PDB file of C-alpha atoms in Angstrom:
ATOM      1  CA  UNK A   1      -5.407  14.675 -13.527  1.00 75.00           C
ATOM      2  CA  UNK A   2      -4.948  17.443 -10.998  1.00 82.00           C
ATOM      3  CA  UNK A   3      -7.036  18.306  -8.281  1.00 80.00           C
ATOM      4  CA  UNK A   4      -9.427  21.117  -7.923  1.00 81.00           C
ATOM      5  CA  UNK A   5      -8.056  22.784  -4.600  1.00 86.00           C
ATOM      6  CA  UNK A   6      -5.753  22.178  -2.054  1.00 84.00           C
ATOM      7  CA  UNK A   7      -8.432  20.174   0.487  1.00 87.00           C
ATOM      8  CA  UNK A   8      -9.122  17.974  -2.885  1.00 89.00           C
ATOM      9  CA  UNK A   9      -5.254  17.308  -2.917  1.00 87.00           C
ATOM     10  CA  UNK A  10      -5.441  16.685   0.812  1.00 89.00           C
ATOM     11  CA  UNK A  11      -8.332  14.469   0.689  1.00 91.00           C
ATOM     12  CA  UNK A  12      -6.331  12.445  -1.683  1.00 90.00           C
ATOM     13  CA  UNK A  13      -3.279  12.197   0.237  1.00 91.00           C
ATOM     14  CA  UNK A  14      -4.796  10.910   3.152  1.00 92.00           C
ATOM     15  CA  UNK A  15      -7.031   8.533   1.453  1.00 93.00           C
ATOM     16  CA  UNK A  16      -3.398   6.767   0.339  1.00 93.00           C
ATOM     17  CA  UNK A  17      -2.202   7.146   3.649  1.00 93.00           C
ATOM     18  CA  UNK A  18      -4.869   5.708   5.253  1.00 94.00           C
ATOM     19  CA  UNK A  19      -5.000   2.640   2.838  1.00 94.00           C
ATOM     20  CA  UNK A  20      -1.333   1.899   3.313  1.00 92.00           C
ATOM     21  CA  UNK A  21      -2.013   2.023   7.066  1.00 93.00           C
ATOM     22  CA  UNK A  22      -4.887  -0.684   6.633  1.00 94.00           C
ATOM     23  CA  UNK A  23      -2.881  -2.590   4.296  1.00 92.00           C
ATOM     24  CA  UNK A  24       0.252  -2.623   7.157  1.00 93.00           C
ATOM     25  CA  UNK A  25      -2.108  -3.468   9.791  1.00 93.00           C
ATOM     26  CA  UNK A  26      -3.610  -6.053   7.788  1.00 92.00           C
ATOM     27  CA  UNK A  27      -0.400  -7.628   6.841  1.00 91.00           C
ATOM     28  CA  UNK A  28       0.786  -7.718  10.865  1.00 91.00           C
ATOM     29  CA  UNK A  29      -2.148  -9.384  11.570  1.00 91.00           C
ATOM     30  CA  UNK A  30      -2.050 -11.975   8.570  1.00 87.00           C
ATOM     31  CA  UNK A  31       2.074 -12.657   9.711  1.00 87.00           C
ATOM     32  CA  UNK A  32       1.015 -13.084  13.420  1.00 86.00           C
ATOM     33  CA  UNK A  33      -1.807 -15.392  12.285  1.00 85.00           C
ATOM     34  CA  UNK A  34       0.894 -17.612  10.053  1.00 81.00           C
ATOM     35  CA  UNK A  35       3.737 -17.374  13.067  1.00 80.00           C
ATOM     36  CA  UNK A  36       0.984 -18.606  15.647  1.00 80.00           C
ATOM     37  CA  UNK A  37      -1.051 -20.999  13.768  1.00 73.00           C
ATOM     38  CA  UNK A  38       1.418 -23.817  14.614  1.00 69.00           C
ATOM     39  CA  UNK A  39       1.089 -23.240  18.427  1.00 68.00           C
ATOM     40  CA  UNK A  40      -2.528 -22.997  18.741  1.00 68.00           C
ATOM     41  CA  UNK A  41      -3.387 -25.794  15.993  1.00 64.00           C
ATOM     42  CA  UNK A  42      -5.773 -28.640  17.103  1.00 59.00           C
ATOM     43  CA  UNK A  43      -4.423 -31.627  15.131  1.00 55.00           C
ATOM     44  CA  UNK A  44      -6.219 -34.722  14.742  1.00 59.00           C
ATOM     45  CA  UNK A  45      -3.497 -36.768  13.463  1.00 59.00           C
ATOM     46  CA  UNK A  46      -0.787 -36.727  16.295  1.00 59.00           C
ATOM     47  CA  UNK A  47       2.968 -35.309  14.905  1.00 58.00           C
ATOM     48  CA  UNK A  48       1.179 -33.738  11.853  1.00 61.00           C
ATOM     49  CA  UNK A  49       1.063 -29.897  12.633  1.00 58.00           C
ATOM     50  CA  UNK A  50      -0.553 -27.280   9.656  1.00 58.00           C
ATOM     51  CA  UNK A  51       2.188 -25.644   7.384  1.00 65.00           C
ATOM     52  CA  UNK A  52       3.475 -22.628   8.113  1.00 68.00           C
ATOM     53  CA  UNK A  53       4.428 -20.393   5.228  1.00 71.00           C
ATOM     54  CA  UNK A  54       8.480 -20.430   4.354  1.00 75.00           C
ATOM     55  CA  UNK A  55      10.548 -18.341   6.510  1.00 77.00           C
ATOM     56  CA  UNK A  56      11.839 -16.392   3.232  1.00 78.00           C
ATOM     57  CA  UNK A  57       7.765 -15.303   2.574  1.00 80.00           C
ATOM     58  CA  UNK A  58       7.105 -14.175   5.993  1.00 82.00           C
ATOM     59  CA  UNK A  59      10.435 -11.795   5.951  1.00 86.00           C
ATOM     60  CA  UNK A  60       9.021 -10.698   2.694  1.00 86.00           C
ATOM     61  CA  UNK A  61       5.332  -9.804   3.776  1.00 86.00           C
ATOM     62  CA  UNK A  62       6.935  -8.336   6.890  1.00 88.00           C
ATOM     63  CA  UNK A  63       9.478  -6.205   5.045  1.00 91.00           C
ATOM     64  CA  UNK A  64       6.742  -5.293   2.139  1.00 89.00           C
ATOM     65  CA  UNK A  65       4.449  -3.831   4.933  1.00 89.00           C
ATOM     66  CA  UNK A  66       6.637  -2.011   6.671  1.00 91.00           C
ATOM     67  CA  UNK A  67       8.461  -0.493   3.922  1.00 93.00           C
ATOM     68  CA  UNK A  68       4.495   0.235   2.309  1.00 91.00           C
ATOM     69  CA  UNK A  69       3.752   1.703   5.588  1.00 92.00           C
ATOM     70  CA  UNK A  70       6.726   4.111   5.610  1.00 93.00           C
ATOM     71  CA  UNK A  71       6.047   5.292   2.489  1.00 93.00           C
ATOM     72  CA  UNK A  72       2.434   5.836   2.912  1.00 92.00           C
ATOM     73  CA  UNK A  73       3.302   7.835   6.133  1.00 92.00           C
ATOM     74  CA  UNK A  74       5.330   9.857   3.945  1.00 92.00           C
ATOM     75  CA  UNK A  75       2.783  10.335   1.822  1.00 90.00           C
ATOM     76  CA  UNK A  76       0.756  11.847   4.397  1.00 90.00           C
ATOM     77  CA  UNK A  77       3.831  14.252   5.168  1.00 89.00           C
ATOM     78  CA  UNK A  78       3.344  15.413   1.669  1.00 87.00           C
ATOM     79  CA  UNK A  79       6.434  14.241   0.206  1.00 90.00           C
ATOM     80  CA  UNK A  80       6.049  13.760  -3.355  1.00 91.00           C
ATOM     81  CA  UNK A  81       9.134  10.992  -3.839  1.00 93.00           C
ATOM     82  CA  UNK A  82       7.171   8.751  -1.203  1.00 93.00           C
ATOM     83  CA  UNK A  83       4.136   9.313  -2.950  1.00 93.00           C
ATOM     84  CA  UNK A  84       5.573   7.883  -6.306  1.00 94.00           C
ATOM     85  CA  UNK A  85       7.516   5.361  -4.394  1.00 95.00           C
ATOM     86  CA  UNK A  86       4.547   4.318  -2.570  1.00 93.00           C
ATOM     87  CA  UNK A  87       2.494   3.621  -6.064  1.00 94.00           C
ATOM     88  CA  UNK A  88       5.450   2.243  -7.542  1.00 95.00           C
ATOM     89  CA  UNK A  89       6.376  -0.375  -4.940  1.00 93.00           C
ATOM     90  CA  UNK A  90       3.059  -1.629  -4.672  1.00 93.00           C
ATOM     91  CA  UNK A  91       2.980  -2.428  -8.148  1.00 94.00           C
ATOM     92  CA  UNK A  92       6.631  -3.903  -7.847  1.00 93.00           C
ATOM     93  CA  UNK A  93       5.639  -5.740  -5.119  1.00 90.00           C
ATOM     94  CA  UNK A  94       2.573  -7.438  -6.404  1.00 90.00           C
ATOM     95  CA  UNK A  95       4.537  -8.102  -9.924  1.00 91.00           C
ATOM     96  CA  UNK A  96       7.216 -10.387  -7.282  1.00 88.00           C
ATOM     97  CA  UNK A  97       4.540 -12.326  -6.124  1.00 85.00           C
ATOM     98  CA  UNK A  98       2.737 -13.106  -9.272  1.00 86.00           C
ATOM     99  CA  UNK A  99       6.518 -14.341  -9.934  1.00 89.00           C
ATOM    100  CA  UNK A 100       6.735 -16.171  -6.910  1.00 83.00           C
ATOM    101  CA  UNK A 101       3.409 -18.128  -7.777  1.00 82.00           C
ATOM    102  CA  UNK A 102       1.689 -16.294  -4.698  1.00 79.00           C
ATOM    103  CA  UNK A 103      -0.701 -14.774  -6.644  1.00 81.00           C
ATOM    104  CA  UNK A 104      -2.893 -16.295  -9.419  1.00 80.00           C
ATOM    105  CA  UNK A 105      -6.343 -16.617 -10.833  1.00 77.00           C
ATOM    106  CA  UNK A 106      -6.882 -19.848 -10.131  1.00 82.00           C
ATOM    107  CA  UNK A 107     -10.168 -19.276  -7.687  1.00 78.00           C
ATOM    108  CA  UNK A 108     -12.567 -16.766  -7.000  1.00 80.00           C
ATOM    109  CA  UNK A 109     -11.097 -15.975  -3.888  1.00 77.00           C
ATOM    110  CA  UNK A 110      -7.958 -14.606  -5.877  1.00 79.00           C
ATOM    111  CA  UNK A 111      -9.946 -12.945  -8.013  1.00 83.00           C
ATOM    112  CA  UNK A 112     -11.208 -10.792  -5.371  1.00 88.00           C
ATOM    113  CA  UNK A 113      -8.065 -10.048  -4.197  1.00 87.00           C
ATOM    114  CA  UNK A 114      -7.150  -8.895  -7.751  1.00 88.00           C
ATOM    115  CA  UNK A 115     -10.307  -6.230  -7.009  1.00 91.00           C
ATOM    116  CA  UNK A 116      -8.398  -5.351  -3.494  1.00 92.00           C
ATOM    117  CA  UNK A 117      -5.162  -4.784  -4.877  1.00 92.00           C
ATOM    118  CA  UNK A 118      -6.579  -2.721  -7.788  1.00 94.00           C
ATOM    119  CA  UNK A 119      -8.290  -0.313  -4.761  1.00 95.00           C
ATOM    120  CA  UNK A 120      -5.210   0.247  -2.994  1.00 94.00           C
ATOM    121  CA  UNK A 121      -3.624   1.098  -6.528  1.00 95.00           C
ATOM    122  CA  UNK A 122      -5.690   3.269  -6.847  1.00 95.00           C
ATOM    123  CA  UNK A 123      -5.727   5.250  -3.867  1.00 95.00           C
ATOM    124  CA  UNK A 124      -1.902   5.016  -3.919  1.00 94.00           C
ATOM    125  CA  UNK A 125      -1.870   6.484  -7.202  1.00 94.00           C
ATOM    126  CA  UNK A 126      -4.616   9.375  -6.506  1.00 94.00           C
ATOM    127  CA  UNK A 127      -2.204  10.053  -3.150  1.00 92.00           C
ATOM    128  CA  UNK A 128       0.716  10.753  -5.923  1.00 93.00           C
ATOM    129  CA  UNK A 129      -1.630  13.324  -7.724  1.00 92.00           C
ATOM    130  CA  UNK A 130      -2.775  14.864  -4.256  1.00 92.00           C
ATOM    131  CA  UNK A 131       1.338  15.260  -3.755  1.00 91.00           C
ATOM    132  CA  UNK A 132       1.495  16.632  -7.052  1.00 89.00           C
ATOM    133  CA  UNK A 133      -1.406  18.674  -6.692  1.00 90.00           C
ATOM    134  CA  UNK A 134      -0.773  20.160  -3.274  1.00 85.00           C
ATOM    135  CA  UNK A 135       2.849  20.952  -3.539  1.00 86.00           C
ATOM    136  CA  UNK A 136       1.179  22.960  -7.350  1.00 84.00           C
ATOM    137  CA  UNK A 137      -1.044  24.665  -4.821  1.00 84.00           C
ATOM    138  CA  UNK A 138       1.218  25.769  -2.058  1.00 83.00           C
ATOM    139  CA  UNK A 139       3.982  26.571  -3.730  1.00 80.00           C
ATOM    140  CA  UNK A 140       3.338  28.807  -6.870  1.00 73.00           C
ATOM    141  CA  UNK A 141       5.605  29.681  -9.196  1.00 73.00           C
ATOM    142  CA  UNK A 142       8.284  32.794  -8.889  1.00 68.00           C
ATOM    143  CA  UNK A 143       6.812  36.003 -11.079  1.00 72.00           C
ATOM    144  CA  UNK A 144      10.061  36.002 -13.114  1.00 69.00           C
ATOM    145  CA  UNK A 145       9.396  32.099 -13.843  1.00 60.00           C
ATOM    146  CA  UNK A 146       6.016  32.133 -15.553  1.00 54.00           C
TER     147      UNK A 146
END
């Protein structure tokens, strides 16, 4: 449950850091992609244009990834409330949109991004042991406390 040494702990942390920063960039990219596909659409039948995801899901995605980022840089900081936070609001997150219908098991495309959200659980949740972990390392307990 704990890790070995402090570079173990380390190596954790920034493994969950450095997910949440993919996952931030990835959802940037995926919200400039949805805000632009309008524009640069090629439609065949004149007037139609392709639909654009609700305003309401874009502020969502947008707000989910930043706040995901924050916390993951926190993580990296070594601050153990981000750390839980981080794990925590990914799960939260990902509960809304099964809610919200966004995310099913309908195909096999969903299914693999069942396997991609399970990943970045997971390295969210090692970066809360590395937190855990390091801050067990670094700071000891008083002689009078043990």
């Amino acid at each position: 449950m704990m890790a070995a040494n402090p570079e173990q702990a380390r190596r954790w942390m920034r493994w969950a850091w450095v997910c949440g920063l993919v996952w931030w960039v990835w959802t940037i990219g995926v919200l400039l992609v949805w805000m632009a596909a309008p524009a640069l659409a090629v439609s065949e039948v004149e007037g139609s244009a392709p639909a654009i995801p609700p305003a309401d899901i874009l502020i969502y995605y947008g707000i989910e990834g930043l706040v995901l980022a924050l916390l993951a840089l926190g993580v990296m900081r070594r601050w153990r409330p981000a750390a839980v936070l981080l794990a925590v609001g990914f799960v939260v997150s990902r509960v809304v949109l099964i809610l919200l219908g966004l995310i099913t098991l309908d195909s096999f495309r969903d299914a693999i991004w069942i396997v991609i959200y399970g990943g970045l659980l997971f390295a969210f949740v090692r970066g809360v042991q590395g937190a855990y972990s390091y801050h067990w390392f670094t700071r000891p307990p008083l002689p009078d406390q043990r």
